Amino acid sequence: MHPTTQLLQEARDKVTFPIQDLTKLIYGNEEIYETFMKAQKIIASEPSIRNHPDYHNWGRKEQIIKSYEKLRIMHQHFNLANAAHWTPILSLFQGTTPSAVSFGMTVPALRFLGTDEQFNLWGPKFLTMEIVAAYAQTEIGHGSDVQNLETTATYDSQSNDFILHTPSVSAVKFWPGELGFLSNYALVYAKLIFNGKNKGVHPFMVQIRDNSTHKPLKGVVVGDIGPKLGYSTKDNGFLAFENYRIPLNSLLARYVRIENGQFSRHGNEKISYASMMVSRQLIIFIYPRMAAQSLTVAIRYSITRQQFTNDKGIENSVLEYQTQQDKLLPRLATCYGMIFAGLRIAELVDDNFHRVQKKDFSTLQQSHAILSALKAWSSQWVVDTAEWCRLSCGGHGFAHYSGIPAIYFDTAPNVTLEGENQVMYLQVARYLLKVLQYVEKNPEKVPFYFNFVLHIKETLANQSTDFGQLLKLTLTLQLISVAKKIKDSMGTGKNFQQIWNEVVGVQLLSVAQRYAEYFTYLVFQEYISNANPQVKEILQQLCDLYSLQVILDNPNTLIESGRINVEQFKQLNETKIELLNKLKPQALGLVEAFNFSDNALRTCIGCHDGKPYEYIYEWATKENSVNIKGVPQAVNDLMGTKIKARL
């Protein structure tokens, strides 16, 4: 047996919990897990779509074409309109997956905001991919500030249709995914101008390319915006209209409509949150699993990588060093918490979806707040985790062959897209303050996952150093503090908006993140209570390490309030070291519970059988097209040049 294979086998032999039981928890249900495993096998076995070591030497056009080929083949095997089929696949491809925007954003918006007739007209064509539609909301001049979008849709009463127009460069739609090449339709958000009056921003289903030639229709200017950090295969595009006429039924009309020359509204105007929820929920569900990929590579490599001899003259595996454990194990613990939070949020979104379909908006705001909190927190955490995993692999982590840099690039855009993170946190903070106001007059309105506000006195009186109590206490103290500061500032001559923007902004971001961390703790505990007894202990250790790391990363509130003293803080650090020691022997089992194949990991340093040095040398010498193609002529030309230089 190869020495590094032996090291991994010895590590596997030390695992004391049933790995398969954790796998079942991670994937939530059998359909998602079976789809995930089937997709891994198909991608690995199909030569035309198999993840390739030389991928990052390819040009962007070649990468995009390959992504379309992958989509075509996967569409033959799976119902990509079913989220249980395509969401498990998204973490398995090199590059981003085409049609994810169309299925994950546009279809839900059509379902939520369109009438039954409109969904029946367009919906089936999405399933057969006769229609692929970009979600065209963001403009060059406006992103999160949706209410000030400039694109106009002016109602023409004479012809009973709309004139879609881009009045300025800042009004050009810019950044929507799948707009550059793939989409033949777009869900365009535009100001509806009716009888000369602005009726607000509304969505319009608009054909932008010819069904036969796929060329832009007259009056439509559309294309790809060019290379960017990450998402190289996603054809983010630009879109402009030149007095482009679209039919009356382009306006998604479940809640607003024009009939008999009259404009009317029906239902809750905040329903647009519901369609955005689906895409944010997917970010929370999918991308922590990409962090799991980077952790799998890093922990396997940390076992097979040996550096510096011990007192027996044997080189230590890097994972034996406490500093390496500190880089990886708290992030592994957090990864489990985020995956469980993603599963619970999927249930909340599904419940909200069914309620909204029945015009029950009772869970809309709380669902929006939870999604916003976790989208912001998890997206930044995933990017940071990829970077820490890369650093933990030393020089080899810097190579694309490790599989980790691509994870960083493919997850970094999530910090900004589907709601810029600071904007998301501010919306969470606004809802937390609203819930706090319910306590005295309407306590029955406080939702379950926000009920900590109903127990403020008990929380403040509780002297326990239980990790969950400390998380709740930190959140409570910060919420009380920012609420008081807002109230006190109202007497200084500043209005509420000035206070919000100029006085408490940093505090608002902090309290929103504390909520995301506390919500994840609550869900973690729910999963532990329902878990198989054989994995309860390892899950509790993970939850303890997660909670403890959150507390140690943000101790100021507890220290400033006098709730923990120096000795207690020292004890928290000692407890963390004890947890690292307990979890180190279980680390390999914890990442292998994710069950990623070597091809899905796209790595040569984190393979199931080890051999990092052999594989990286093989990939560099046999798979690297730069070497295969031979010496470029430019090198020969350069070497023959007489260069004047002073030595």
C-alpha atoms as one frame of an Amber mdcrd trajectory, in Angstrom:
protein
   0.000   0.000   0.000   1.257   3.480  -0.884   2.503   5.348   2.238  -0.037
   8.177   1.875  -2.839   5.685   1.214  -1.759   3.990   4.435  -1.918   7.294
   6.317  -5.494   7.859   5.147  -6.490   4.305   6.000  -5.078   4.670   9.502
  -7.058   7.884   9.896 -10.236   6.149   8.707  -9.683   3.375  11.231  -9.758
   5.947  14.061 -13.255   7.208  13.182 -15.699   6.038  15.846 -19.094   7.052
  14.466 -21.184   5.608  11.589 -20.341   7.894   8.658 -23.401   6.872   6.648
 -25.719   8.165   9.379 -24.218  11.635   9.019 -24.474  11.412   5.244 -28.222
  10.897   5.529 -28.525  14.013   7.695 -26.378  16.103   5.348 -28.518  15.458
   2.274 -31.868  15.681   3.981 -33.793  13.181   1.878 -33.175  10.130  -0.261
 -34.109  11.776  -3.566 -31.501  14.530  -3.216 -28.801  12.055  -2.151 -29.542
   9.575  -4.937 -29.514  12.386  -7.505 -26.201  13.630  -6.131 -24.575  10.190
  -6.346 -26.002   9.484  -9.804 -24.804  12.856 -11.107 -21.286  12.238  -9.800
 -21.122   8.933 -11.682 -22.481  10.403 -14.923 -20.073  13.345 -14.895 -17.097
  11.104 -14.123 -17.974   8.503 -16.768 -18.919  10.781 -19.701 -15.641  11.794
 -21.432 -17.190  14.896 -23.005 -18.292  16.399 -19.669 -15.844  14.856 -17.194
 -14.094  17.417 -15.011 -10.699  17.884 -16.659  -7.303  18.731 -15.090  -6.447
  21.089 -17.962  -9.706  23.051 -17.640  -8.054  26.242 -16.384  -5.766  26.372
 -19.417  -8.794  26.588 -21.682 -10.073  29.880 -23.014 -13.325  31.299 -21.650
 -15.255  30.523 -24.858 -14.180  26.885 -24.709 -15.222  26.687 -21.053 -18.646
  28.168 -21.844 -19.208  25.746 -24.745 -18.249  22.829 -22.495 -20.732  24.013
 -19.848 -23.528  23.950 -22.440 -22.522  20.417 -23.426 -22.682  19.359 -19.781
 -26.125  20.894 -19.428 -27.398  19.116 -22.548 -26.258  15.715 -21.283 -27.514
  16.264 -17.726 -30.869  17.402 -19.106 -31.191  13.949 -20.699 -30.745  12.246
 -17.327 -32.580  14.535 -14.914 -35.651  16.720 -14.633 -33.788  19.989 -14.232
 -37.007  21.839 -13.478 -37.144  19.876 -10.216 -34.968  21.582  -7.606 -34.329
  18.205  -5.948 -32.668  17.149  -9.213 -30.580  20.125 -10.221 -29.539  21.697
  -6.892 -27.343  18.728  -5.879 -25.598  18.957  -9.253 -24.489  22.582  -9.014
 -21.456  21.887  -6.820 -20.180  19.097  -9.092 -19.354  20.955 -12.306 -16.246
  22.837 -13.273 -17.583  26.341 -13.714 -21.124  27.483 -13.089 -24.130  25.620
 -14.445 -26.109  27.185 -17.334 -29.865  27.582 -16.762 -29.520  27.843 -12.962
 -30.801  31.438 -13.138 -33.644  30.470 -15.448 -34.808  27.598 -13.228 -33.827
  29.084  -9.862 -35.014  32.675 -10.275 -37.146  33.286 -13.333 -39.416  30.249
 -13.034 -40.224  30.932  -9.340 -40.918  34.583 -10.180 -43.228  33.519 -12.982
 -44.993  31.116 -10.638 -45.365  33.712  -7.869 -46.080  36.834  -9.893 -47.723
  35.566 -13.069 -51.328  34.496 -13.454 -52.185  30.825 -13.900 -52.754  31.540
 -17.585 -49.319  33.120 -17.930 -47.605  30.245 -16.146 -49.430  27.721 -18.320
 -48.363  29.677 -21.402 -44.646  29.912 -20.628 -43.992  27.372 -17.856 -43.992
  24.166 -19.947 -41.533  25.743 -22.385 -39.036  26.208 -19.561 -39.221  22.482
 -18.841 -38.259  21.614 -22.419 -35.777  24.519 -22.561 -37.621  26.087 -25.467
 -37.384  29.101 -23.190 -34.355  30.064 -21.137 -34.980  33.390 -19.432 -32.572
  35.703 -17.648 -33.668  37.615 -14.540 -33.040  41.174 -15.800 -33.338  43.445
 -12.780 -29.910  44.985 -12.092 -28.824  47.997 -14.141 -25.453  49.690 -14.551
 -26.583  52.514 -12.275 -28.743  50.604  -9.762 -28.454  47.215  -8.089 -30.019
  46.775  -4.660 -31.917  50.069  -5.042 -34.729  48.471  -7.050 -37.225  51.296
  -6.587 -34.974  53.635  -8.599 -34.480  51.413 -11.650 -34.623  53.531 -14.811
 -35.844  51.163 -17.551 -39.379  52.166 -18.512 -42.390  50.247 -19.771 -44.883
  52.837 -20.983 -48.464  51.719 -21.553 -49.834  52.755 -24.962 -53.611  52.959
 -24.671 -54.019  53.239 -28.440 -52.382  49.901 -29.226 -52.985  48.337 -25.777
 -49.349  47.313 -25.346 -46.127  48.551 -23.728 -43.106  50.389 -25.074 -39.980
  49.128 -23.336 -37.145  51.642 -23.386 -33.676  52.223 -21.962 -33.440  56.008
 -21.479 -29.747  56.240 -20.524 -26.526  54.260 -20.188 -27.110  53.904 -16.451
 -30.447  52.237 -17.276 -28.859  49.411 -19.299 -29.506  46.028 -17.697 -26.080
  44.779 -16.639 -24.925  41.585 -14.882 -27.942  39.258 -15.269 -26.660  35.691
 -15.644 -27.403  33.696 -18.817 -28.269  36.903 -20.643 -25.074  37.178 -22.681
 -25.576  34.136 -24.933 -28.056  31.609 -23.623 -31.377  33.309 -22.926 -33.997
  33.924 -25.581 -36.302  35.586 -23.047 -35.752  37.862 -20.076 -37.858  38.760
 -17.073 -37.327  42.514 -17.271 -37.980  44.754 -14.276 -39.064  48.212 -15.400
 -40.977  51.270 -14.197 -44.540  50.968 -15.405 -45.673  54.321 -16.776 -49.463
  54.503 -16.982 -51.193  57.703 -18.156 -47.963  59.567 -17.513 -47.655  58.355
 -13.904 -45.001  56.056 -12.435 -46.787  52.977 -11.013 -43.619  51.449  -9.605
 -41.254  48.729 -10.791 -42.885  45.580 -12.194 -41.714  42.434 -14.039 -42.338
  41.849 -17.754 -41.755  38.579 -19.607 -39.967  39.676 -22.787 -38.687  37.766
 -25.812 -35.262  39.149 -26.746 -33.917  36.684 -29.346 -35.370  34.972 -32.400
 -36.539  31.399 -31.782 -34.951  30.128 -35.000 -31.702  32.080 -35.370 -31.162
  33.085 -31.717 -30.180  36.550 -32.964 -31.360  39.642 -31.035 -34.739  40.969
 -32.154 -35.024  44.441 -33.637 -34.969  47.044 -30.889 -32.962  44.798 -28.553
 -29.256  45.244 -27.815 -27.851  42.301 -25.874 -24.514  40.600 -25.262 -21.928
  39.342 -22.773 -20.252  41.793 -20.365 -16.820  40.107 -20.457 -14.453  38.399
 -17.991 -14.784  38.880 -14.242 -13.598  37.496 -10.909 -15.159  34.035 -10.869
 -18.172  32.794 -12.808 -16.098  32.576 -15.990 -18.658  30.286 -17.658 -21.659
  32.346 -16.614 -22.581  34.626 -19.511 -23.532  37.655 -17.456 -24.943  40.099
 -19.957 -26.100  43.579 -20.868 -29.522  44.415 -22.289 -30.949  47.639 -23.700
 -34.195  48.454 -25.479 -34.899  51.025 -28.173 -38.648  51.772 -27.961 -39.306
  48.040 -28.099 -42.987  47.075 -28.171 -44.179  44.145 -26.087 -47.732  42.766
 -25.733 -50.026  43.541 -22.813 -49.718  40.045 -21.328 -45.950  40.581 -20.903
 -46.764  42.192 -17.556 -46.884  39.484 -14.870 -50.384  40.134 -13.665 -51.234
  38.097 -10.573 -51.073  41.182  -8.343 -51.188  44.112 -10.788 -53.086  44.371
 -14.049 -54.416  46.696 -16.717 -57.991  45.987 -17.818 -60.425  48.179 -19.716
 -57.964  51.035 -19.616 -57.642  50.886 -15.812 -54.602  50.046 -13.674 -55.244
  48.085 -10.450 -53.325  46.302  -7.674 -54.285  43.106  -5.882 -52.693  41.469
  -2.825 -49.443  42.183  -0.991 -46.941  44.385  -2.857 -44.096  42.658  -1.001
 -44.861  39.427  -2.836 -41.767  40.066  -4.967 -39.781  38.958  -1.887 -41.169
  35.466  -2.394 -39.547  34.921  -5.775 -36.195  36.293  -4.571 -36.391  33.913
  -1.609 -35.955  30.892  -3.837 -32.617  32.064  -5.254 -31.297  33.090  -1.830
 -32.382  29.774  -0.388 -30.399  27.998  -3.111 -27.276  30.001  -2.231 -27.635
  28.938   1.403 -28.318  25.311   0.452 -25.682  24.797  -2.260 -22.592  26.796
  -1.481 -21.745  25.556   2.040 -21.417  22.196   0.269 -18.708  23.758  -1.872
 -17.005  24.790   1.353 -17.304  21.110   2.294 -15.409  20.281  -0.897 -12.551
  22.598   0.038 -12.503  21.179   3.579 -12.406  17.622   2.227  -9.358  18.434
   0.107  -7.616  20.349   2.888  -8.137  17.731   5.593  -7.128  14.801   3.398
  -4.049  16.680   2.271  -3.246  17.665   5.872  -3.142  13.954   6.730  -0.983
  12.898   3.777   1.322  15.927   3.908   4.142  15.218   6.383   6.527  17.912
   7.560   9.211  18.007  10.292  10.204  15.013  12.421   8.919  14.174  15.880
  10.922  12.747  18.796  10.797   9.334  17.110  12.409  10.676  13.957   9.172
  10.316  11.968   7.660  13.194  10.015   4.346  14.424  11.418   1.196  14.723
   9.368   0.394  18.431   9.179  -2.988  17.825  10.834  -1.137  16.781  14.006
  -0.153  20.407  14.545  -2.579  22.383  16.669  -2.266  25.427  14.413  -3.519
  23.377  11.430  -6.401  22.022  13.477  -7.300  25.588  14.456  -7.462  26.594
  10.785  -9.720  23.737   9.707 -11.751  22.107  12.474 -13.807  25.135  13.622
 -14.692  25.733   9.966 -15.656  22.092   9.577 -17.947  22.442  12.595 -19.494
  25.611  11.169 -19.968  23.884   7.818 -22.203  21.277   9.451 -24.218  24.007
  11.137 -24.682  25.873   7.869 -25.734  22.758   5.982 -28.363  21.991   8.618
 -29.502  25.630   8.532 -29.804  25.362   4.744 -32.021  22.300   5.045 -34.271
  23.961   7.613 -34.513  27.140   5.535 -35.554  25.072   2.521 -38.479  23.822
   4.613 -39.369  27.361   5.719 -39.277  28.644   2.144 -41.397  25.739   0.933
 -43.959  26.397   3.671 -44.006  30.100   2.827 -44.374  29.273  -0.864 -47.519
  27.218  -0.244 -48.957  29.909   2.026 -48.344  32.647  -0.527 -50.033  30.543
  -3.204 -53.122  30.722  -0.989 -52.620  34.487  -0.473 -51.487  33.891   3.113
 -48.573  36.289   3.719 -48.224  35.624   7.463 -44.742  34.077   7.228 -43.397
  36.260   4.431 -41.496  38.826   6.509 -39.912  36.395   8.951 -38.866  34.111
   6.094 -37.348  37.081   4.283 -35.416  38.112   7.409 -34.026  34.619   8.080
 -33.043  34.168   4.443 -31.365  37.571   4.307 -29.386  36.860   7.469 -28.159
  33.452   6.366 -27.532  34.494   2.761 -25.256  37.305   3.937 -23.450  35.326
   6.606 -23.031  32.030   4.762 -21.905  33.532   1.435 -19.042  35.461   3.052
 -18.136  32.511   5.266 -17.908  30.121   2.291 -15.471  32.427   0.470 -13.364
  32.856   3.610 -13.338  29.102   4.177 -12.103  28.402   0.656  -9.274  30.858
   1.237  -8.331  29.342   4.599  -8.355  25.871   3.081  -6.104  27.086   0.282
  -3.692  28.577   2.829  -3.733  25.391   4.886  -2.454  23.462   1.849   0.645
  25.612   1.460   2.087  26.108  -2.013   0.146  23.237  -3.582  -3.123  24.859
  -2.479  -2.289  27.779  -4.733  -2.434  25.518  -7.819  -5.739  25.077  -9.632
  -4.904  21.374  -9.589  -5.712  21.398  -5.860  -9.336  22.166  -6.692  -9.554
  24.946  -4.103  -8.905  28.206  -6.051 -11.863  27.477  -8.351 -14.136  27.135
  -5.314 -13.031  30.574  -4.155 -13.676  32.134  -7.571 -17.041  30.399  -8.061
 -18.362  31.405  -4.631 -16.968  34.956  -4.311 -19.716  36.546  -6.476 -22.390
  35.360  -4.014 -21.348  38.055  -1.553 -22.781  40.623  -3.960 -25.393  38.920
  -6.126 -28.986  38.261  -5.051 -28.768  41.027  -2.476 -25.517  42.721  -1.461
 -24.612  41.412   1.980 -24.594  44.660   3.913 -27.996  45.551   2.465 -29.233
  42.104   3.533 -27.956  42.594   7.079 -29.628  46.002   7.340 -32.967  44.441
   6.350 -32.484  41.801   9.049 -31.714  44.469  11.636 -34.857  46.384  10.674
 -36.963  43.261  11.231 -35.266  42.510  14.578 -36.160  45.996  15.797 -39.708
  45.492  14.564 -40.019  42.202  16.430 -38.635  43.854  19.567 -41.531  46.329
  19.407 -44.016  43.438  19.412 -42.980  42.344  22.908 -45.120  44.756  24.908
 -48.256  45.072  22.766 -48.343  42.087  20.381 -46.213  39.240  21.782 -48.295
  36.728  19.841 -46.826  38.156  16.614 -43.279  37.134  17.541 -42.274  34.169
  15.307 -40.698  31.039  16.767 -37.126  31.676  15.598 -37.270  35.202  17.035
 -38.819  34.361  20.396 -35.620  35.230  22.278 -37.080  38.765  22.486 -39.868
  37.392  24.709 -37.315  36.250  27.290 -35.040  39.267  27.596 -35.325  39.553
  31.399 -34.577  35.860  31.888 -31.644  36.027  29.476 -30.109  39.024  31.236
 -30.553  37.392  34.652 -29.098  34.030  33.582 -25.464  33.776  34.725 -24.784
  30.507  32.888 -21.775  30.218  30.577 -23.560  27.625  28.457 -22.573  28.319
  24.864 -26.138  28.699  23.623 -26.894  31.085  26.487 -23.835  33.200  25.650
 -24.868  33.404  21.985 -28.390  34.446  22.949 -27.058  36.933  25.502 -24.734
  38.552  22.971 -27.572  38.923  20.466 -29.932  40.285  23.136 -27.450  42.822
  24.507 -26.594  44.107  21.034 -30.246  44.431  20.036 -31.122  46.317  23.234
 -28.098  48.570  22.764 -28.859  49.574  19.181 -32.555  50.112  19.967 -31.609
  52.405  22.866 -29.100  54.311  20.749 -31.714  54.947  18.078 -34.185  56.161
  20.694 -31.636  58.423  22.389 -30.476  59.850  19.054 -33.981  60.922  18.081
 -33.565  63.864  20.461 -30.398  65.147  18.792 -32.106  66.761  15.803 -31.411
  63.899  13.413 -34.286  62.115  11.710 -34.629  58.332  11.686 -32.964  57.849
   8.295 -29.964  59.936   9.331 -29.609  57.946  12.540 -29.892  54.693  10.598
 -27.264  55.703   8.039 -24.861  57.815  10.114 -25.117  56.729  13.770 -25.925
  53.018  14.164 -24.998  51.420  10.820 -22.079  49.358  12.150 -24.121  48.164
  15.140 -26.970  47.136  12.857 -24.664  44.954  10.764 -23.270  43.347  13.909
 -26.620  42.491  15.490 -27.857  40.998  12.205 -24.827  38.702  11.991 -25.276
  37.704  15.630 -28.809  36.655  14.706 -27.555  34.503  11.818 -25.121  32.791
  14.193 -27.811  32.223  16.834 -30.315  30.868  14.303 -27.690  28.383  13.102
 -27.118  27.282  16.704 -30.848  26.722  17.238 -31.135  24.608  14.083 -27.961
  22.684  14.962 -29.547  21.736  18.291 -32.753  20.650  16.539 -30.806  18.291
  14.297 -28.878  16.888  17.243 -32.082  16.157  19.155 -33.517  14.267  16.173
 -30.325  12.447  15.196 -29.471   8.771  15.524 -28.043   8.185  19.062 -24.791
   6.929  17.510 -23.990  10.351  16.030 -25.399  12.634  18.751 -22.065  12.878
  20.567 -20.005  13.868  17.510 -22.691  16.356  16.429 -22.754  17.923  19.898
 -18.978  18.290  19.821 -19.259  19.999  16.430 -21.997  22.297  17.696 -19.960
  23.149  20.798 -16.890  23.987  18.719 -18.985  26.050  16.306 -20.624  28.003
  19.135 -17.384  28.471  21.022 -15.566  29.786  17.955 -18.357  32.308  17.330
 -18.085  33.502  20.946 -14.291  33.766  20.824 -14.391  35.625  17.503 -16.759
  38.287  18.907 -16.256  38.514  22.688 -16.455  42.306  23.069 -20.133  42.477
  24.002 -19.763  39.860  26.739 -16.557  41.441  28.095 -17.844  45.024  28.017
 -21.042  43.987  29.798 -19.047  42.173  32.478 -20.747  38.846  31.741 -17.468
  36.989  31.328 -14.246  37.782  33.141 -10.635  37.076  32.258 -10.584  33.662
  33.934 -13.792  32.588  32.174 -12.368  33.749  28.859  -9.239  31.671  29.453
 -11.438  28.672  30.232 -13.314  29.098  26.972 -10.014  28.926  25.105  -8.992
  25.815  27.028 -12.326  24.193  26.203 -11.729  24.915  22.539  -8.365  23.114
  22.652 -10.039  20.106  24.282 -12.615  20.024  21.477  -9.898  20.212  18.821
  -8.234  17.192  20.416 -11.512  15.250  20.450 -12.438  16.089  16.866  -9.028
  15.624  15.227  -9.315  11.794  15.036 -12.838  12.150  13.614 -11.976  14.803
  11.011 -11.525  12.482   8.033 -14.824  10.717   8.722 -16.576  14.072   9.048
 -15.486  15.246   5.588 -15.946  11.854   3.937 -19.548  11.877   5.129 -20.114
  14.448   2.358 -19.261  11.616  -0.073 -17.629  13.634  -2.856 -15.909  11.626
  -5.584 -12.386  12.562  -6.662 -13.738  13.870  -9.965 -16.280  16.057  -8.169
 -13.497  17.478  -5.974 -11.423  18.261  -9.091  -8.289  17.732  -7.034  -4.983
  15.929  -7.220  -3.928  16.602  -3.607  -7.097  15.502  -1.803  -7.939  12.197
  -3.495  -9.474   9.244  -1.677  -6.301   7.173  -2.028  -3.860   9.969  -1.229
  -0.778  10.122  -3.516  -0.792  13.941  -3.735   2.757  14.235  -5.043   2.359
  11.552  -7.702  -0.908  13.026  -8.967   0.249  16.627  -9.045   3.389  15.630
 -10.963   1.325  13.505 -13.353  -1.135  16.325 -13.994   1.672  18.839 -14.529
   3.565  16.602 -16.961   0.805  14.706 -18.769  -2.364  16.835 -18.531  -0.938
  20.334 -18.873  -1.539  21.452 -22.463   1.087  24.180 -22.128   3.739  21.442
 -21.944   2.077  19.142 -24.463   2.020  21.778 -27.190   5.771  22.288 -26.943
   7.888  25.435 -26.830   6.029  28.504 -28.161   7.691  30.181 -31.133   7.771
  33.401 -29.138  10.282  31.805 -26.775  12.607  30.902 -29.650  12.213  34.394
 -31.069  13.047  35.934 -27.699  16.065  33.724 -27.080  17.513  34.794 -30.376
  17.215  38.488 -29.585  20.246  40.518 -28.605  19.209  42.468 -25.548  21.283
  45.393 -24.402  21.611  45.175 -20.646  24.088  46.079 -17.972  25.082  43.398
 -15.480
